[in-house]
A tleap script that builds the chain and sets N, CA, C and O, in Angstrom:
source leaprc.protein.ff14SB
mol = sequence {
  NMET LYS THR PHE VAL LEU THR ALA VAL VAL
  LEU LEU VAL THR LEU LEU GLY PRO ALA SER
  ALA GLY GLY GLY ASP ASP LYS ASP ILE TYR
  PRO ARG TRP SER VAL VAL GLY ALA TRP SER
  VAL THR HIE PRO TYR TRP THR ASP VAL LEU
  THR PHE PHE ASP ASN GLY THR PHE SER ALA
  THR ASP GLU THR ASN SER GLY ARG TRP THR
  LEU THR ALA GLN SER GLY THR PRO LEU LEU
  VAL LEU ARG TRP ASP ARG TRP GLY THR GLU
  SER LEU MET MET VAL GLU GLN LYS HIE PHE
  ARG GLY GLN VAL SER PRO GLY SER PHE MET
  ASP MET ARG ARG GLY GLU ALA ALA GLY ALA
  CGLN
}
set mol.1.N position { 20.286 133.626 76.398 }
set mol.1.CA position { 20.241 133.045 75.100 }
set mol.1.C position { 21.668 132.898 74.543 }
set mol.1.O position { 21.983 131.854 73.972 }
set mol.2.N position { 22.492 133.856 74.682 }
set mol.2.CA position { 23.988 133.749 74.309 }
set mol.2.C position { 24.638 132.577 74.918 }
set mol.2.O position { 25.399 131.864 74.263 }
set mol.3.N position { 24.362 132.361 76.147 }
set mol.3.CA position { 25.041 131.100 76.768 }
set mol.3.C position { 24.631 129.914 76.243 }
set mol.3.O position { 25.442 129.007 76.058 }
set mol.4.N position { 23.311 129.787 75.941 }
set mol.4.CA position { 22.702 128.557 75.382 }
set mol.4.C position { 23.490 128.223 73.928 }
set mol.4.O position { 23.915 127.113 73.609 }
set mol.5.N position { 23.574 129.362 73.187 }
set mol.5.CA position { 24.120 129.080 71.855 }
set mol.5.C position { 25.529 128.705 71.974 }
set mol.5.O position { 25.929 127.737 71.328 }
set mol.6.N position { 26.360 129.391 72.758 }
set mol.6.CA position { 27.857 129.110 72.985 }
set mol.6.C position { 27.945 127.756 73.504 }
set mol.6.O position { 28.802 126.993 73.059 }
set mol.7.N position { 27.018 127.346 74.531 }
set mol.7.CA position { 27.114 125.949 74.892 }
set mol.7.C position { 26.832 124.923 73.871 }
set mol.7.O position { 27.470 123.871 73.841 }
set mol.8.N position { 25.934 125.189 73.073 }
set mol.8.CA position { 25.616 124.412 71.918 }
set mol.8.C position { 26.708 124.106 70.901 }
set mol.8.O position { 26.900 122.981 70.438 }
set mol.9.N position { 27.448 125.256 70.572 }
set mol.9.CA position { 28.663 125.290 69.717 }
set mol.9.C position { 29.726 124.451 70.323 }
set mol.9.O position { 30.262 123.550 69.678 }
set mol.10.N position { 30.057 124.743 71.616 }
set mol.10.CA position { 31.172 123.863 72.254 }
set mol.10.C position { 30.715 122.427 72.217 }
set mol.10.O position { 31.548 121.562 71.944 }
set mol.11.N position { 29.498 122.106 72.460 }
set mol.11.CA position { 29.050 120.730 72.509 }
set mol.11.C position { 29.139 120.090 71.215 }
set mol.11.O position { 29.542 118.932 71.114 }
set mol.12.N position { 28.778 120.796 70.206 }
set mol.12.CA position { 28.872 120.335 68.802 }
set mol.12.C position { 30.380 120.129 68.332 }
set mol.12.O position { 30.686 119.140 67.666 }
set mol.13.N position { 31.248 121.030 68.675 }
set mol.13.CA position { 32.694 120.902 68.377 }
set mol.13.C position { 33.235 119.700 69.029 }
set mol.13.O position { 33.927 118.878 68.429 }
set mol.14.N position { 32.863 119.601 70.441 }
set mol.14.CA position { 33.359 118.370 71.147 }
set mol.14.C position { 32.897 117.149 70.511 }
set mol.14.O position { 33.732 116.289 70.231 }
set mol.15.N position { 31.685 116.972 70.253 }
set mol.15.CA position { 31.198 115.748 69.567 }
set mol.15.C position { 31.583 115.473 68.156 }
set mol.15.O position { 31.770 114.307 67.809 }
set mol.16.N position { 31.706 116.387 67.378 }
set mol.16.CA position { 32.040 116.193 65.874 }
set mol.16.C position { 33.329 116.656 65.559 }
set mol.16.O position { 33.719 116.443 64.411 }
set mol.17.N position { 34.123 117.288 66.397 }
set mol.17.CA position { 35.387 117.697 66.037 }
set mol.17.C position { 35.556 119.066 65.521 }
set mol.17.O position { 34.576 119.584 64.986 }
set mol.18.N position { 36.623 119.708 65.602 }
set mol.18.CA position { 36.800 121.076 65.190 }
set mol.18.C position { 36.483 121.286 63.752 }
set mol.18.O position { 35.947 122.340 63.409 }
set mol.19.N position { 36.772 120.371 62.893 }
set mol.19.CA position { 36.569 120.659 61.380 }
set mol.19.C position { 35.025 120.956 61.129 }
set mol.19.O position { 34.694 121.766 60.263 }
set mol.20.N position { 34.186 120.352 61.826 }
set mol.20.CA position { 32.866 120.489 61.692 }
set mol.20.C position { 32.315 121.865 62.049 }
set mol.20.O position { 31.259 122.271 61.562 }
set mol.21.N position { 33.023 122.554 62.879 }
set mol.21.CA position { 32.542 124.021 63.252 }
set mol.21.C position { 32.772 125.011 62.233 }
set mol.21.O position { 32.494 126.186 62.470 }
set mol.22.N position { 33.271 124.645 61.078 }
set mol.22.CA position { 33.405 125.533 60.040 }
set mol.22.C position { 34.706 126.276 60.022 }
set mol.22.O position { 35.225 126.546 61.105 }
set mol.23.N position { 35.300 126.643 58.878 }
set mol.23.CA position { 36.490 127.373 58.852 }
set mol.23.C position { 37.780 126.429 58.654 }
set mol.23.O position { 38.834 126.809 58.145 }
set mol.24.N position { 37.545 125.268 59.094 }
set mol.24.CA position { 38.675 124.277 58.972 }
set mol.24.C position { 38.582 123.428 57.717 }
set mol.24.O position { 37.592 123.536 56.993 }
set mol.25.N position { 39.494 122.649 57.448 }
set mol.25.CA position { 39.378 121.679 56.292 }
set mol.25.C position { 38.566 120.508 56.829 }
set mol.25.O position { 38.380 120.315 58.030 }
set mol.26.N position { 38.088 119.728 55.829 }
set mol.26.CA position { 37.221 118.498 56.139 }
set mol.26.C position { 37.989 117.313 56.377 }
set mol.26.O position { 37.391 116.238 56.413 }
set mol.27.N position { 39.213 117.354 56.544 }
set mol.27.CA position { 40.225 116.183 56.874 }
set mol.27.C position { 39.733 115.606 58.275 }
set mol.27.O position { 39.424 116.326 59.225 }
set mol.28.N position { 39.705 114.401 58.279 }
set mol.28.CA position { 39.460 113.598 59.482 }
set mol.28.C position { 40.705 113.723 60.411 }
set mol.28.O position { 41.765 113.206 60.055 }
set mol.29.N position { 40.614 114.346 61.505 }
set mol.29.CA position { 41.787 114.574 62.453 }
set mol.29.C position { 41.819 113.552 63.475 }
set mol.29.O position { 42.782 113.567 64.241 }
set mol.30.N position { 40.801 112.541 63.635 }
set mol.30.CA position { 40.877 111.555 64.594 }
set mol.30.C position { 41.333 110.163 64.007 }
set mol.30.O position { 40.769 109.745 62.996 }
set mol.31.N position { 42.236 109.505 64.549 }
set mol.31.CA position { 42.820 108.245 63.957 }
set mol.31.C position { 41.745 107.229 63.942 }
set mol.31.O position { 40.957 107.101 64.879 }
set mol.32.N position { 41.719 106.459 62.795 }
set mol.32.CA position { 40.740 105.346 62.631 }
set mol.32.C position { 41.410 104.104 62.382 }
set mol.32.O position { 42.385 104.108 61.630 }
set mol.33.N position { 41.017 103.046 62.913 }
set mol.33.CA position { 41.486 101.683 62.723 }
set mol.33.C position { 40.988 101.246 61.317 }
set mol.33.O position { 39.886 101.600 60.899 }
set mol.34.N position { 41.809 100.492 60.627 }
set mol.34.CA position { 41.473 99.963 59.230 }
set mol.34.C position { 42.103 98.592 59.102 }
set mol.34.O position { 43.131 98.260 59.691 }
set mol.35.N position { 41.390 97.809 58.269 }
set mol.35.CA position { 42.041 96.476 57.922 }
set mol.35.C position { 42.896 96.635 56.763 }
set mol.35.O position { 43.581 95.680 56.397 }
set mol.36.N position { 42.930 97.810 56.108 }
set mol.36.CA position { 43.766 97.956 54.904 }
set mol.36.C position { 45.287 97.930 55.226 }
set mol.36.O position { 45.767 98.539 56.181 }
set mol.37.N position { 45.966 97.219 54.402 }
set mol.37.CA position { 47.338 96.998 54.545 }
set mol.37.C position { 47.706 95.560 54.473 }
set mol.37.O position { 46.866 94.751 54.079 }
set mol.38.N position { 48.963 95.160 54.844 }
set mol.38.CA position { 49.491 93.789 54.676 }
set mol.38.C position { 49.281 92.973 55.995 }
set mol.38.O position { 49.554 93.467 57.089 }
set mol.39.N position { 48.808 91.761 55.861 }
set mol.39.CA position { 48.644 90.747 56.985 }
set mol.39.C position { 49.223 89.436 56.587 }
set mol.39.O position { 49.033 88.894 55.499 }
set mol.40.N position { 49.967 88.962 57.591 }
set mol.40.CA position { 50.573 87.632 57.441 }
set mol.40.C position { 49.477 86.578 57.837 }
set mol.40.O position { 48.818 86.676 58.872 }
set mol.41.N position { 49.349 85.627 56.981 }
set mol.41.CA position { 48.296 84.720 57.080 }
set mol.41.C position { 48.897 83.212 57.234 }
set mol.41.O position { 49.753 82.775 56.465 }
set mol.42.N position { 48.409 82.550 58.200 }
set mol.42.CA position { 48.735 81.043 58.339 }
set mol.42.C position { 47.310 80.276 58.244 }
set mol.42.O position { 46.376 80.430 59.031 }
set mol.43.N position { 47.333 79.547 57.285 }
set mol.43.CA position { 46.085 78.678 56.851 }
set mol.43.C position { 46.512 77.265 57.122 }
set mol.43.O position { 47.723 77.046 57.122 }
set mol.44.N position { 45.705 76.308 57.346 }
set mol.44.CA position { 46.099 74.850 57.498 }
set mol.44.C position { 46.791 74.379 56.179 }
set mol.44.O position { 47.600 73.457 56.281 }
set mol.45.N position { 46.568 74.883 55.045 }
set mol.45.CA position { 47.075 74.481 53.793 }
set mol.45.C position { 48.157 75.423 53.082 }
set mol.45.O position { 48.768 75.059 52.077 }
set mol.46.N position { 48.327 76.600 53.663 }
set mol.46.CA position { 49.177 77.658 53.106 }
set mol.46.C position { 49.596 78.711 54.044 }
set mol.46.O position { 48.984 78.897 55.095 }
set mol.47.N position { 50.596 79.389 53.705 }
set mol.47.CA position { 51.036 80.605 54.402 }
set mol.47.C position { 51.366 81.714 53.497 }
set mol.47.O position { 52.069 81.376 52.545 }
set mol.48.N position { 51.029 82.971 53.554 }
set mol.48.CA position { 51.268 83.927 52.696 }
set mol.48.C position { 50.943 85.274 53.320 }
set mol.48.O position { 50.497 85.309 54.467 }
set mol.49.N position { 51.149 86.405 52.605 }
set mol.49.CA position { 50.868 87.686 52.990 }
set mol.49.C position { 49.677 88.158 51.997 }
set mol.49.O position { 49.737 88.160 50.767 }
set mol.50.N position { 48.599 88.553 52.788 }
set mol.50.CA position { 47.431 89.199 51.977 }
set mol.50.C position { 47.464 90.601 52.258 }
set mol.50.O position { 47.612 91.048 53.396 }
set mol.51.N position { 47.314 91.370 51.123 }
set mol.51.CA position { 47.177 92.907 51.149 }
set mol.51.C position { 45.791 93.234 50.884 }
set mol.51.O position { 45.153 92.758 49.945 }
set mol.52.N position { 45.298 94.135 51.813 }
set mol.52.CA position { 43.939 94.518 51.758 }
set mol.52.C position { 43.944 96.059 51.238 }
set mol.52.O position { 44.687 96.897 51.747 }
set mol.53.N position { 43.131 96.325 50.276 }
set mol.53.CA position { 43.105 97.675 49.647 }
set mol.53.C position { 41.799 98.385 50.048 }
set mol.53.O position { 40.804 97.733 50.366 }
set mol.54.N position { 41.814 99.652 50.031 }
set mol.54.CA position { 40.662 100.473 50.559 }
set mol.54.C position { 39.493 100.411 49.584 }
set mol.54.O position { 38.413 100.931 49.865 }
set mol.55.N position { 39.709 99.785 48.458 }
set mol.55.CA position { 38.447 99.584 47.499 }
set mol.55.C position { 37.742 98.364 47.632 }
set mol.55.O position { 36.916 97.981 46.803 }
set mol.56.N position { 38.095 97.659 48.802 }
set mol.56.CA position { 37.317 96.382 49.125 }
set mol.56.C position { 37.914 95.171 48.544 }
set mol.56.O position { 37.307 94.112 48.703 }
set mol.57.N position { 39.061 95.183 47.870 }
set mol.57.CA position { 39.688 93.935 47.347 }
set mol.57.C position { 40.925 93.544 48.190 }
set mol.57.O position { 41.402 94.322 49.016 }
set mol.58.N position { 41.423 92.324 47.955 }
set mol.58.CA position { 42.799 91.881 48.563 }
set mol.58.C position { 43.406 91.032 47.625 }
set mol.58.O position { 42.762 90.531 46.704 }
set mol.59.N position { 44.667 90.828 47.809 }
set mol.59.CA position { 45.343 89.872 46.962 }
set mol.59.C position { 46.470 89.309 47.712 }
set mol.59.O position { 47.049 89.979 48.568 }
set mol.60.N position { 46.804 88.114 47.430 }
set mol.60.CA position { 48.033 87.350 47.962 }
set mol.60.C position { 49.322 87.936 47.319 }
set mol.60.O position { 49.247 88.748 46.397 }
set mol.61.N position { 50.475 87.515 47.816 }
set mol.61.CA position { 51.746 87.991 47.245 }
set mol.61.C position { 51.885 87.689 45.847 }
set mol.61.O position { 52.334 88.563 45.106 }
set mol.62.N position { 51.550 86.533 45.376 }
set mol.62.CA position { 51.706 86.106 43.945 }
set mol.62.C position { 50.635 86.809 43.049 }
set mol.62.O position { 50.713 86.742 41.823 }
set mol.63.N position { 49.639 87.483 43.684 }
set mol.63.CA position { 48.474 88.252 42.953 }
set mol.63.C position { 47.635 87.344 42.099 }
set mol.63.O position { 46.781 87.864 41.382 }
set mol.64.N position { 47.804 85.941 42.103 }
set mol.64.CA position { 46.953 85.040 41.396 }
set mol.64.C position { 45.774 84.713 42.225 }
set mol.64.O position { 44.743 84.347 41.660 }
set mol.65.N position { 45.833 84.819 43.628 }
set mol.65.CA position { 44.727 84.586 44.510 }
set mol.65.C position { 44.234 86.021 45.081 }
set mol.65.O position { 44.973 86.749 45.743 }
set mol.66.N position { 42.990 86.314 44.767 }
set mol.66.CA position { 42.496 87.474 45.251 }
set mol.66.C position { 41.091 87.465 45.515 }
set mol.66.O position { 40.497 86.396 45.379 }
set mol.67.N position { 40.451 88.509 45.879 }
set mol.67.CA position { 38.980 88.562 46.121 }
set mol.67.C position { 38.582 89.872 46.730 }
set mol.67.O position { 39.287 90.880 46.693 }
set mol.68.N position { 37.345 89.781 47.320 }
set mol.68.CA position { 36.774 91.042 47.982 }
set mol.68.C position { 36.619 90.763 49.432 }
set mol.68.O position { 36.375 89.632 49.853 }
set mol.69.N position { 36.765 91.816 50.198 }
set mol.69.CA position { 36.661 91.755 51.618 }
set mol.69.C position { 35.487 92.716 52.128 }
set mol.69.O position { 35.178 93.739 51.517 }
set mol.70.N position { 34.904 92.321 53.228 }
set mol.70.CA position { 33.897 93.091 53.957 }
set mol.70.C position { 34.179 92.999 55.412 }
set mol.70.O position { 34.435 91.910 55.926 }
set mol.71.N position { 34.141 94.125 56.108 }
set mol.71.CA position { 34.266 94.139 57.608 }
set mol.71.C position { 32.875 94.402 58.145 }
set mol.71.O position { 32.232 95.393 57.801 }
set mol.72.N position { 32.431 93.507 58.985 }
set mol.72.CA position { 31.057 93.733 59.569 }
set mol.72.C position { 31.247 93.283 61.023 }
set mol.72.O position { 32.372 93.220 61.520 }
set mol.73.N position { 30.142 92.974 61.692 }
set mol.73.CA position { 30.315 92.511 63.089 }
set mol.73.C position { 29.333 91.504 63.431 }
set mol.73.O position { 28.250 91.465 62.847 }
set mol.74.N position { 29.676 90.622 64.415 }
set mol.74.CA position { 28.745 89.497 64.901 }
set mol.74.C position { 28.792 89.655 66.264 }
set mol.74.O position { 29.874 89.533 66.837 }
set mol.75.N position { 27.719 89.926 66.917 }
set mol.75.CA position { 27.564 90.186 68.304 }
set mol.75.C position { 28.568 91.094 68.930 }
set mol.75.O position { 29.118 90.885 70.011 }
set mol.76.N position { 28.758 92.137 68.140 }
set mol.76.CA position { 29.635 93.302 68.592 }
set mol.76.C position { 31.055 92.960 68.405 }
set mol.76.O position { 31.899 93.763 68.803 }
set mol.77.N position { 31.413 91.860 67.845 }
set mol.77.CA position { 32.923 91.620 67.535 }
set mol.77.C position { 33.156 91.684 66.083 }
set mol.77.O position { 32.478 90.984 65.331 }
set mol.78.N position { 34.063 92.470 65.638 }
set mol.78.CA position { 34.414 92.699 64.200 }
set mol.78.C position { 34.599 91.294 63.495 }
set mol.78.O position { 35.296 90.402 63.979 }
set mol.79.N position { 33.899 91.185 62.290 }
set mol.79.CA position { 34.095 89.967 61.519 }
set mol.79.C position { 34.598 90.320 60.120 }
set mol.79.O position { 34.009 91.145 59.421 }
set mol.80.N position { 35.722 89.666 59.718 }
set mol.80.CA position { 36.197 90.003 58.382 }
set mol.80.C position { 35.694 88.874 57.454 }
set mol.80.O position { 35.973 87.705 57.719 }
set mol.81.N position { 35.003 89.181 56.437 }
set mol.81.CA position { 34.541 88.173 55.368 }
set mol.81.C position { 35.388 88.285 54.206 }
set mol.81.O position { 35.498 89.369 53.633 }
set mol.82.N position { 36.084 87.103 53.753 }
set mol.82.CA position { 36.864 87.047 52.602 }
set mol.82.C position { 36.005 86.296 51.457 }
set mol.82.O position { 35.479 85.203 51.663 }
set mol.83.N position { 35.926 86.907 50.378 }
set mol.83.CA position { 35.238 86.224 49.324 }
set mol.83.C position { 36.111 86.060 48.155 }
set mol.83.O position { 36.158 86.936 47.290 }
set mol.84.N position { 36.863 84.893 48.078 }
set mol.84.CA position { 37.989 84.626 47.142 }
set mol.84.C position { 37.254 84.494 45.736 }
set mol.84.O position { 36.141 83.995 45.568 }
set mol.85.N position { 38.059 85.018 44.785 }
set mol.85.CA position { 37.576 84.884 43.364 }
set mol.85.C position { 37.577 83.305 42.927 }
set mol.85.O position { 36.701 82.859 42.186 }
set mol.86.N position { 38.619 82.514 43.441 }
set mol.86.CA position { 38.646 81.235 42.914 }
set mol.86.C position { 38.324 80.141 43.965 }
set mol.86.O position { 38.282 78.943 43.685 }
set mol.87.N position { 38.096 80.662 45.220 }
set mol.87.CA position { 37.829 79.722 46.235 }
set mol.87.C position { 36.428 80.042 46.905 }
set mol.87.O position { 35.638 80.764 46.297 }
set mol.88.N position { 36.145 79.580 47.998 }
set mol.88.CA position { 34.867 80.067 48.704 }
set mol.88.C position { 35.073 81.274 49.528 }
set mol.88.O position { 35.937 82.122 49.304 }
set mol.89.N position { 34.202 81.296 50.518 }
set mol.89.CA position { 34.204 82.391 51.410 }
set mol.89.C position { 34.707 81.964 52.648 }
set mol.89.O position { 34.429 80.816 52.994 }
set mol.90.N position { 35.439 82.713 53.431 }
set mol.90.CA position { 36.024 82.385 54.794 }
set mol.90.C position { 35.721 83.653 55.636 }
set mol.90.O position { 35.750 84.769 55.119 }
set mol.91.N position { 35.448 83.465 56.869 }
set mol.91.CA position { 35.153 84.467 57.882 }
set mol.91.C position { 35.938 84.358 59.047 }
set mol.91.O position { 36.046 83.271 59.615 }
set mol.92.N position { 36.596 85.556 59.534 }
set mol.92.CA position { 37.508 85.610 60.543 }
set mol.92.C position { 37.061 86.545 61.496 }
set mol.92.O position { 36.698 87.657 61.114 }
set mol.93.N position { 37.037 86.196 62.849 }
set mol.93.CA position { 36.646 87.153 63.976 }
set mol.93.C position { 37.935 87.849 64.512 }
set mol.93.O position { 39.036 87.299 64.547 }
set mol.94.N position { 37.690 89.036 64.897 }
set mol.94.CA position { 38.791 89.741 65.437 }
set mol.94.C position { 39.177 89.248 66.910 }
set mol.94.O position { 38.304 89.211 67.777 }
set mol.95.N position { 40.382 88.902 67.158 }
set mol.95.CA position { 40.786 88.441 68.454 }
set mol.95.C position { 41.332 89.564 69.210 }
set mol.95.O position { 41.044 89.729 70.395 }
set mol.96.N position { 42.110 90.340 68.566 }
set mol.96.CA position { 42.536 91.728 69.049 }
set mol.96.C position { 42.903 92.431 67.839 }
set mol.96.O position { 42.970 91.873 66.744 }
set mol.97.N position { 43.169 93.793 68.062 }
set mol.97.CA position { 43.405 94.681 66.951 }
set mol.97.C position { 44.284 94.281 65.844 }
set mol.97.O position { 44.093 94.725 64.711 }
set mol.98.N position { 45.356 93.363 66.147 }
set mol.98.CA position { 46.287 92.961 65.007 }
set mol.98.C position { 46.072 91.505 64.723 }
set mol.98.O position { 46.954 90.841 64.178 }
set mol.99.N position { 44.930 90.999 65.076 }
set mol.99.CA position { 44.827 89.401 64.908 }
set mol.99.C position { 43.296 89.068 64.652 }
set mol.99.O position { 42.395 89.416 65.415 }
set mol.100.N position { 43.129 88.390 63.544 }
set mol.100.CA position { 41.835 87.795 63.172 }
set mol.100.C position { 42.080 86.304 63.170 }
set mol.100.O position { 43.163 85.834 62.822 }
set mol.101.N position { 41.073 85.579 63.559 }
set mol.101.CA position { 41.182 84.060 63.517 }
set mol.101.C position { 39.694 83.473 63.017 }
set mol.101.O position { 38.643 83.936 63.459 }
set mol.102.N position { 39.744 82.507 62.142 }
set mol.102.CA position { 38.658 81.850 61.636 }
set mol.102.C position { 38.771 80.334 61.576 }
set mol.102.O position { 39.881 79.848 61.361 }
set mol.103.N position { 37.690 79.532 61.753 }
set mol.103.CA position { 37.766 78.264 61.854 }
set mol.103.C position { 37.525 77.765 60.308 }
set mol.103.O position { 36.522 78.062 59.659 }
set mol.104.N position { 38.549 77.003 59.852 }
set mol.104.CA position { 38.429 76.418 58.510 }
set mol.104.C position { 37.736 75.048 58.419 }
set mol.104.O position { 37.031 74.740 57.458 }
set mol.105.N position { 37.969 74.256 59.451 }
set mol.105.CA position { 37.308 72.926 59.656 }
set mol.105.C position { 37.384 72.656 61.155 }
set mol.105.O position { 38.074 73.373 61.880 }
set mol.106.N position { 36.684 71.631 61.622 }
set mol.106.CA position { 36.854 71.353 63.063 }
set mol.106.C position { 38.272 71.061 63.539 }
set mol.106.O position { 38.884 70.075 63.129 }
set mol.107.N position { 38.769 71.898 64.378 }
set mol.107.CA position { 40.290 71.890 64.847 }
set mol.107.C position { 41.207 72.584 64.011 }
set mol.107.O position { 42.376 72.662 64.387 }
set mol.108.N position { 40.840 73.130 62.872 }
set mol.108.CA position { 41.745 73.823 61.889 }
set mol.108.C position { 41.441 75.381 61.839 }
set mol.108.O position { 40.277 75.756 61.695 }
set mol.109.N position { 42.402 76.218 61.948 }
set mol.109.CA position { 42.169 77.582 61.955 }
set mol.109.C position { 42.966 78.331 61.118 }
set mol.109.O position { 44.118 77.955 60.900 }
set mol.110.N position { 42.483 79.442 60.563 }
set mol.110.CA position { 43.173 80.391 59.789 }
set mol.110.C position { 43.583 81.652 60.672 }
set mol.110.O position { 42.725 82.294 61.279 }
set mol.111.N position { 44.769 81.934 60.708 }
set mol.111.CA position { 45.131 83.064 61.584 }
set mol.111.C position { 45.775 84.249 60.729 }
set mol.111.O position { 46.636 84.004 59.884 }
set mol.112.N position { 45.338 85.493 60.973 }
set mol.112.CA position { 45.859 86.659 60.142 }
set mol.112.C position { 46.299 87.654 61.125 }
set mol.112.O position { 45.522 88.115 61.961 }
set mol.113.N position { 47.586 88.008 61.036 }
set mol.113.CA position { 48.228 88.962 61.933 }
set mol.113.C position { 48.886 90.111 61.106 }
set mol.113.O position { 49.326 89.950 59.967 }
set mol.114.N position { 48.907 91.287 61.795 }
set mol.114.CA position { 49.613 92.431 61.204 }
set mol.114.C position { 50.776 92.905 62.036 }
set mol.114.O position { 50.835 92.755 63.257 }
set mol.115.N position { 51.657 93.460 61.327 }
set mol.115.CA position { 52.876 94.185 62.015 }
set mol.115.C position { 53.719 93.203 62.721 }
set mol.115.O position { 53.923 92.071 62.282 }
set mol.116.N position { 54.217 93.669 63.851 }
set mol.116.CA position { 55.117 92.887 64.643 }
set mol.116.C position { 54.451 91.504 65.096 }
set mol.116.O position { 55.096 90.458 65.173 }
set mol.117.N position { 53.260 91.602 65.351 }
set mol.117.CA position { 52.511 90.421 65.691 }
set mol.117.C position { 52.541 89.243 64.675 }
set mol.117.O position { 52.304 88.080 65.003 }
set mol.118.N position { 52.852 89.642 63.417 }
set mol.118.CA position { 52.749 88.605 62.250 }
set mol.118.C position { 53.795 87.459 62.577 }
set mol.118.O position { 53.548 86.295 62.263 }
set mol.119.N position { 54.940 87.813 63.200 }
set mol.119.CA position { 55.934 86.841 63.370 }
set mol.119.C position { 55.705 86.116 64.664 }
set mol.119.O position { 56.436 85.156 64.906 }
set mol.120.N position { 54.822 86.446 65.484 }
set mol.120.CA position { 54.533 85.806 66.759 }
set mol.120.C position { 53.494 84.726 66.693 }
set mol.120.O position { 52.573 84.702 67.509 }
set mol.121.N position { 53.611 83.877 65.791 }
set mol.121.CA position { 52.588 82.819 65.626 }
set mol.121.C position { 52.919 81.655 66.306 }
set mol.121.O position { 52.167 80.681 66.266 }
savepdb mol mol.pdb
quit
């Protein structure tokens, strides 16, 4: 019986992390990817930096263009949906971890890049 309980605790700690075993703080020790932060955007009609906030909002550099964002998935691929306050809705699929791309119109695309990848357009 003792072996079973010890094995169950080890398995629980392995799956959920050490903080869930009790006695530790509840801080997430595993790194998580997030869309939050600054992204360089190239659109067929404009270029700017969009900043995404953890409260589900985003804004452009001039702060006059803003909206709400949602990160979901389509066929297992992350999909970022931008709901602009003054414009329509645009959707961008993740190409790689630091790059999203969405079709604005036939043959026209919006690219969003983060970090060093932002200059490599």
